[in-house]
Amino acid sequence: MKQNKILLEHGSGGKISNSMISKMIIPIFDNSILAKLNDGAELNIKGQRLAFSTDSYVADPIFFKGGNIGDLAVNGTINDISMCGAEPLYLSAGLILEEGFLLSDLEKILKTMAKAANKAGVKIVTGDTKVVPRGNADKIFINTSGIGIIPEKVNVSGDNAKVGDKIIISGTIADHGITIISSRKGLEFDSDIKTDSASLNKMVKDMLAISNNVHVLRDPTRGGLGTTLNEIAFQSNVGIRINEEFLPINKQVLGICELLGFDPIYIANEGKLLAFVSCDDADKILKVIRQNEFGKHAAIIGEVVCDNPGKVFLNTTIGGTRIIDMMIGEQVPRIC
Amino acid sequence: MYEQHITKQYRNKDISQKLINKIKNISTKKISLMEVCGTHTMSIFRHGIRSVLPENITLLSGPGCPVCVTSQKDIDIFIKLSTLKNVIITTFGDLIKVLGSSSSLEKEKAKGKDIRIVYSVFDALEIAENNKHKQVVFCSVGFETTTPTIACCILMAQKRKISNFSIHSSNKITPPALLALMKIKKINVNGFILPGHVSVITGANAFKPVFEKYNISCVIAGFEPVDILESILMLVQQNELKTPLFKNAYKRVVDFNGNLKAKKIMNQVFERTHANWRGLGVIHKSGMNLKKEFNEFNALTRFQISVLEKKEPKQCICGEILMGLKTPKDCILYKKKCTPFDPVGPCMVSTEGACAAFYKYNN
């Protein structure tokens, strides 16, 4: 039975989203910049290389431990630009508001956005506001777009992973997704877990300052680490092997994942980056990441290999091996 | 992992390696072991357990996923209920993707039907209390692990006089399914990795008839890799020595009598009935129906609907996979017409299904 309607899964960031992007969106818009499938577009305007990116935020709930939809929207787009190796400069903010939404909540969200932008040294310089009748949107949706300048010599792209590269994750995985899931109605967990939402532009700047051998940067948001690794394996046509025992994960996050039957490898992050860097520079880059306030738990989790191009393998803690595919559908709590 | 977690000792590399080496050292016979719990299936794939076992040991995924064994007719009933006016359907997430004869709850949801995913039956009851002008129906699936909470919820609804809440029960109990499997002549299973969670409720005793009647090795197992490897080692040892035994390797949570309170509540509200297991057919006294005195909470009675039984999809071999006679790779639909995005058979739908696990971890 073929699908003729949009399902929630089309927005999951996993395989079904990717299929819609590659089979419908890319062919219709049909240009080589979009077809690169990076977190942002790399533009060359009269000799100046720019990164340009956009993202929409529909988080539910809109307020959660450690943040709200506002800083998520600012940090998310800053990170998308940063993952192009660029220094983000300016953002736009488009608000879609539901009739009846509290002005005080809007103010709180806008102030959070301003604070996040200030902290990252980025300005929100243009925007738009629309209000829709009650029921036509869920409280507030935010779109942010941004631009940044790509410094000379920087060549960061999803298709640039090289055999022998070390793979670094900048900290614990699955914090954001589990924060959101555990604050949803019916699943309220009493925990200290909070979102990892953060702007990583300064971390990226520091990494690029000490090494010309950062090949790929990507923030593993929707679909989690597993999906992002697959995207890179596909784009660069290389094999990837990671070690489960090196994956940094918070004890409470792991506990909730175990309880619900979730695989943390597919849970969203909002303040983490994956870096593919040359083997020789890996240790010094790791050191720089760990010096950043958002990179304390950074770790080298694996490497790029020549066998099985396009595939991601995980060495399990017990000494076994399994394939990591892209996320297939939203994860749902197990029944028994 | 930078912090120690409670599961750490059960995922210990050295202990695992010792168990793996022992299995390799003693294993000479070609044997097939069947796990009958979806969580075991997932754990086996997730920890790469198949990749560390010698080739002469085959692990089969039996009928251990409650969503996978929900009959097409029951799915059609859930879908029909969703088309009634003023009805809110509440369901566990996994179930919404399962195909009935012509649609799924997920597709009906995309068409605009009020279908809501809940994490617990009590959420469904709360929705009923908050929507007094609507009828709230819970699509009730699950084994002995889930059924007691549903029974408890029915008792609560009765006590609170909630008149707009009902369920359609497709709940099942596991030991009769194993007995039915063993009756199949072609079956080639040399030992069962028995479900730890279910055994917490039923007690180990519930599975003893399988061992006594068929003299087959049975080990109740936990879900961490060390638990599973230990159980496999025990089953291999028994097979090598030709001395089948009934063992409980999950003593830290499973005893012989189980959770008496949960069983009492379950039997207060539900009674055994014949049930149709997808792919396996009707199994004698393996289903759980609401007792007559709880008819007011029975959606079929309340809405007086009936649904015709339709044939299951041609070419789909989920039944044979659930029986351990074939693996997903034997199916001509696997990865072609049948994928997790567009599943044909039930084993591809649930994340705990054998085909979905195969697709995800062994692609």
Short mmCIF file of C-alpha atoms in Angstrom, two decimals, chain A residues 28-290:
data_model
loop_
_atom_site.label_atom_id
_atom_site.label_comp_id
_atom_site.label_asym_id
_atom_site.label_seq_id
_atom_site.Cartn_x
_atom_site.Cartn_y
_atom_site.Cartn_z
CA ILE A 28 11.95 19.72 -7.74
CA PHE A 29 14.30 22.51 -6.61
CA ASP A 30 17.08 20.92 -8.65
CA ASN A 31 20.35 22.77 -8.00
CA SER A 32 23.82 21.67 -7.11
CA ILE A 33 24.09 23.74 -3.91
CA LEU A 34 21.00 22.15 -2.34
CA ALA A 35 22.00 18.72 -3.61
CA LYS A 36 25.10 18.77 -1.39
CA LEU A 37 22.76 18.07 1.55
CA ASN A 38 24.86 19.84 4.16
CA ASP A 39 23.43 21.52 7.27
CA GLY A 40 23.59 24.83 5.38
CA ALA A 41 24.20 25.97 1.82
CA GLU A 42 27.67 27.12 0.87
CA LEU A 43 27.47 30.19 -1.37
CA ASN A 44 30.17 32.04 -3.23
CA ILE A 45 29.18 35.66 -3.77
CA LYS A 46 31.79 37.67 -5.61
CA GLY A 47 34.64 35.70 -4.08
CA GLN A 48 33.23 35.71 -0.55
CA ARG A 49 32.22 32.27 0.75
CA LEU A 50 29.06 32.36 2.84
CA ALA A 51 27.04 29.75 4.69
CA PHE A 52 23.25 30.15 4.65
CA SER A 53 20.84 27.97 6.62
CA THR A 54 17.25 27.78 7.83
CA ASP A 55 15.35 25.69 10.35
CA SER A 56 11.85 25.60 11.83
CA TYR A 57 11.07 24.75 15.44
CA VAL A 58 7.83 23.14 16.57
CA ALA A 59 8.93 21.73 19.95
CA ASP A 60 6.28 20.28 22.24
CA PRO A 61 6.35 21.19 25.09
CA ILE A 62 7.63 24.70 24.36
CA PHE A 63 9.16 25.07 27.83
CA PHE A 64 11.37 22.30 29.17
CA LYS A 65 14.24 21.77 31.58
CA GLY A 66 17.19 23.94 30.63
CA GLY A 67 15.50 25.97 27.92
CA ASN A 68 12.58 26.65 25.64
CA ILE A 69 11.69 26.74 21.96
CA GLY A 70 13.35 30.19 21.71
CA ASP A 71 16.96 29.33 22.52
CA LEU A 72 16.50 26.10 20.60
CA ALA A 73 15.63 28.13 17.48
CA VAL A 74 18.60 30.45 17.87
CA ASN A 75 21.19 27.83 18.82
CA GLY A 76 19.97 25.40 16.17
CA THR A 77 20.50 27.72 13.23
CA ILE A 78 23.78 29.06 14.63
CA ASN A 79 24.96 25.46 14.81
CA ASP A 80 23.81 24.65 11.29
CA ILE A 81 25.90 27.56 10.00
CA SER A 82 28.83 26.63 12.23
CA MET A 83 28.76 23.07 10.85
CA CYS A 84 29.61 24.54 7.44
CA GLY A 85 32.83 25.79 9.07
CA ALA A 86 31.43 29.33 8.98
CA GLU A 87 31.31 32.07 11.60
CA PRO A 88 27.62 32.88 12.04
CA LEU A 89 26.78 36.59 11.98
CA TYR A 90 23.10 37.36 11.45
CA LEU A 91 19.79 35.59 12.02
CA SER A 92 16.19 36.14 11.00
CA ALA A 93 13.25 35.06 13.15
CA GLY A 94 9.81 34.19 11.82
CA LEU A 95 7.06 33.61 14.37
CA ILE A 96 3.80 31.78 13.74
CA LEU A 97 1.53 32.32 16.72
CA GLU A 98 -1.73 30.66 17.63
CA GLU A 99 -4.63 32.90 18.58
CA GLY A 100 -4.89 32.90 22.38
CA PHE A 101 -1.18 32.33 23.04
CA LEU A 102 -0.07 34.18 26.18
CA LEU A 103 1.83 37.40 25.54
CA SER A 104 3.84 36.76 28.69
CA ASP A 105 5.01 33.41 27.28
CA LEU A 106 5.93 35.09 24.00
CA GLU A 107 7.96 37.69 25.86
CA LYS A 108 9.75 34.99 27.84
CA ILE A 109 10.63 33.14 24.63
CA LEU A 110 11.83 36.30 22.84
CA LYS A 111 14.03 37.25 25.79
CA THR A 112 15.56 33.77 25.75
CA MET A 113 16.22 34.14 22.03
CA ALA A 114 17.95 37.48 22.60
CA LYS A 115 20.06 36.03 25.41
CA ALA A 116 21.12 33.04 23.33
CA ALA A 117 22.01 35.26 20.35
CA ASN A 118 24.01 37.63 22.57
CA LYS A 119 25.93 34.80 24.14
CA ALA A 120 26.89 33.51 20.71
CA GLY A 121 27.75 36.98 19.45
CA VAL A 122 25.10 36.82 16.72
CA LYS A 123 22.40 39.42 15.94
CA ILE A 124 18.76 38.79 15.08
CA VAL A 125 18.31 41.43 12.39
CA THR A 126 15.05 40.74 10.58
CA GLY A 127 11.83 38.89 11.26
CA ASP A 128 8.18 38.30 10.62
CA THR A 129 5.09 37.61 12.70
CA LYS A 130 1.91 35.80 11.69
CA VAL A 131 -1.07 34.86 13.83
CA VAL A 132 -3.36 31.96 12.88
CA PRO A 133 -6.81 31.10 14.32
CA ARG A 134 -6.89 28.90 17.40
CA GLY A 135 -6.29 25.29 16.47
CA ASN A 136 -4.46 26.08 13.22
CA ALA A 137 -1.06 25.95 14.93
CA ASP A 138 0.15 24.66 18.27
CA LYS A 139 0.96 27.73 20.46
CA ILE A 140 4.11 28.93 18.68
CA PHE A 141 6.25 27.86 15.75
CA ILE A 142 9.55 29.60 15.07
CA ASN A 143 11.62 29.70 11.92
CA THR A 144 15.15 31.05 12.01
CA SER A 145 17.52 31.58 9.11
CA GLY A 146 21.09 32.71 9.32
CA ILE A 147 24.19 33.63 7.42
CA GLY A 148 27.87 33.41 8.23
CA ILE A 149 31.26 33.81 6.60
CA ILE A 150 33.41 30.80 5.78
CA PRO A 151 37.07 31.63 6.52
CA GLU A 152 39.76 30.94 3.95
CA LYS A 153 41.31 27.46 3.92
CA VAL A 154 38.28 25.98 5.66
CA ASN A 155 36.89 23.07 3.72
CA VAL A 156 34.26 21.36 5.79
CA SER A 157 31.57 19.29 4.15
CA GLY A 158 29.62 16.08 4.65
CA ASP A 159 31.26 14.56 1.57
CA ASN A 160 34.76 15.23 2.87
CA ALA A 161 35.29 12.36 5.33
CA LYS A 162 38.51 10.48 4.62
CA VAL A 163 39.61 6.94 5.43
CA GLY A 164 41.63 7.06 8.65
CA ASP A 165 39.77 10.10 10.04
CA LYS A 166 38.99 9.99 13.74
CA ILE A 167 35.41 10.73 14.78
CA ILE A 168 34.84 12.99 17.78
CA ILE A 169 31.55 13.64 19.59
CA SER A 170 31.63 16.83 21.66
CA GLY A 171 29.78 15.40 24.68
CA THR A 172 27.05 13.16 26.08
CA ILE A 173 24.45 11.96 23.60
CA ALA A 174 20.63 11.97 23.76
CA ASP A 175 20.26 14.65 26.47
CA HIS A 176 17.88 16.91 24.53
CA GLY A 177 15.58 14.23 23.16
CA ILE A 178 15.23 12.56 26.54
CA THR A 179 14.54 15.94 28.21
CA ILE A 180 11.67 16.56 25.79
CA ILE A 181 10.31 13.01 25.99
CA SER A 182 10.50 12.91 29.78
CA SER A 183 8.58 16.18 30.14
CA ARG A 184 5.74 15.06 27.87
CA LYS A 185 2.32 14.35 29.28
CA GLY A 186 2.11 10.85 30.66
CA LEU A 187 5.85 10.32 30.88
CA GLU A 188 6.90 12.84 33.48
CA PHE A 189 10.19 11.63 34.95
CA ASP A 190 11.73 13.20 38.02
CA SER A 191 15.30 13.67 36.85
CA ASP A 192 18.10 16.21 36.60
CA ILE A 193 18.34 15.83 32.83
CA LYS A 194 18.16 19.06 30.90
CA THR A 195 18.49 20.03 27.28
CA ASP A 196 21.99 20.40 25.91
CA SER A 197 20.85 23.25 23.62
CA ALA A 198 23.87 25.50 23.07
CA SER A 199 25.61 27.48 20.35
CA LEU A 200 28.76 25.73 19.23
CA ASN A 201 30.20 28.51 17.05
CA LYS A 202 32.98 29.31 19.49
CA MET A 203 33.95 25.67 19.81
CA VAL A 204 34.12 25.37 16.01
CA LYS A 205 36.15 28.57 15.71
CA ASP A 206 38.69 27.25 18.22
CA MET A 207 38.92 23.90 16.42
CA LEU A 208 39.46 25.51 13.03
CA ALA A 209 42.07 27.86 14.51
CA ILE A 210 44.38 25.01 15.45
CA SER A 211 43.82 22.59 12.58
CA ASN A 212 43.32 22.66 8.83
CA ASN A 213 42.32 19.03 8.94
CA VAL A 214 38.75 19.23 10.17
CA HIS A 215 36.99 17.45 7.31
CA VAL A 216 33.38 17.14 8.42
CA LEU A 217 31.30 18.88 11.07
CA ARG A 218 27.70 17.98 11.74
CA ASP A 219 25.33 18.45 14.67
CA PRO A 220 23.44 15.22 15.29
CA THR A 221 19.97 16.66 15.96
CA ARG A 222 16.80 14.83 14.87
CA GLY A 223 17.50 11.17 14.23
CA GLY A 224 20.48 11.34 16.58
CA LEU A 225 24.05 10.17 16.20
CA GLY A 226 23.08 7.05 14.25
CA THR A 227 21.25 8.91 11.50
CA THR A 228 23.94 11.61 11.17
CA LEU A 229 26.75 9.04 10.87
CA ASN A 230 24.78 7.34 8.10
CA GLU A 231 24.33 10.61 6.25
CA ILE A 232 28.08 11.22 6.32
CA ALA A 233 28.93 7.62 5.36
CA PHE A 234 26.62 8.01 2.38
CA GLN A 235 27.78 11.50 1.36
CA SER A 236 31.48 10.65 1.61
CA ASN A 237 31.04 7.04 0.42
CA VAL A 238 33.14 5.68 3.28
CA GLY A 239 32.67 3.07 6.00
CA ILE A 240 32.35 4.15 9.61
CA ARG A 241 33.15 2.09 12.68
CA ILE A 242 32.35 3.32 16.17
CA ASN A 243 32.86 1.80 19.61
CA GLU A 244 29.88 1.59 21.94
CA GLU A 245 32.05 1.67 25.06
CA PHE A 246 33.45 5.10 24.13
CA LEU A 247 30.05 6.74 23.62
CA PRO A 248 29.57 9.35 26.36
CA ILE A 249 26.11 9.12 27.89
CA ASN A 250 24.64 10.47 31.07
CA LYS A 251 23.59 7.83 33.59
CA GLN A 252 20.05 9.15 33.98
CA VAL A 253 19.59 9.47 30.22
CA LEU A 254 20.71 5.87 29.81
CA GLY A 255 18.33 4.84 32.60
CA ILE A 256 15.32 6.43 30.90
CA CYS A 257 16.34 4.93 27.56
CA GLU A 258 16.53 1.48 29.17
CA LEU A 259 13.16 1.95 30.83
CA LEU A 260 11.40 2.95 27.63
CA GLY A 261 13.32 0.66 25.30
CA PHE A 262 14.92 3.55 23.37
CA ASP A 263 18.26 3.36 21.62
CA PRO A 264 20.16 6.55 22.66
CA ILE A 265 21.98 6.49 19.35
CA TYR A 266 18.79 7.69 17.64
CA ILE A 267 17.81 10.36 20.19
CA ALA A 268 18.13 14.05 19.30
CA ASN A 269 20.91 16.36 20.49
CA GLU A 270 20.83 20.16 20.28
CA GLY A 271 24.26 21.20 21.53
CA LYS A 272 26.61 18.52 20.27
CA LEU A 273 28.78 18.23 17.21
CA LEU A 274 30.38 15.36 15.39
CA ALA A 275 33.80 16.11 13.92
CA PHE A 276 35.68 14.00 11.41
CA VAL A 277 39.32 15.02 11.69
CA SER A 278 42.66 13.69 10.49
CA CYS A 279 44.19 11.08 12.77
CA ASP A 280 47.27 13.26 13.41
CA ASP A 281 45.25 16.23 14.65
CA ALA A 282 42.62 14.27 16.60
CA ASP A 283 44.17 14.57 20.06
CA LYS A 284 44.83 18.30 19.90
CA ILE A 285 41.34 18.98 18.51
CA LEU A 286 39.81 16.84 21.28
CA LYS A 287 41.76 18.88 23.82
CA VAL A 288 40.42 22.16 22.40
CA ILE A 289 36.85 20.84 22.41
CA ARG A 290 37.18 19.71 26.02
#
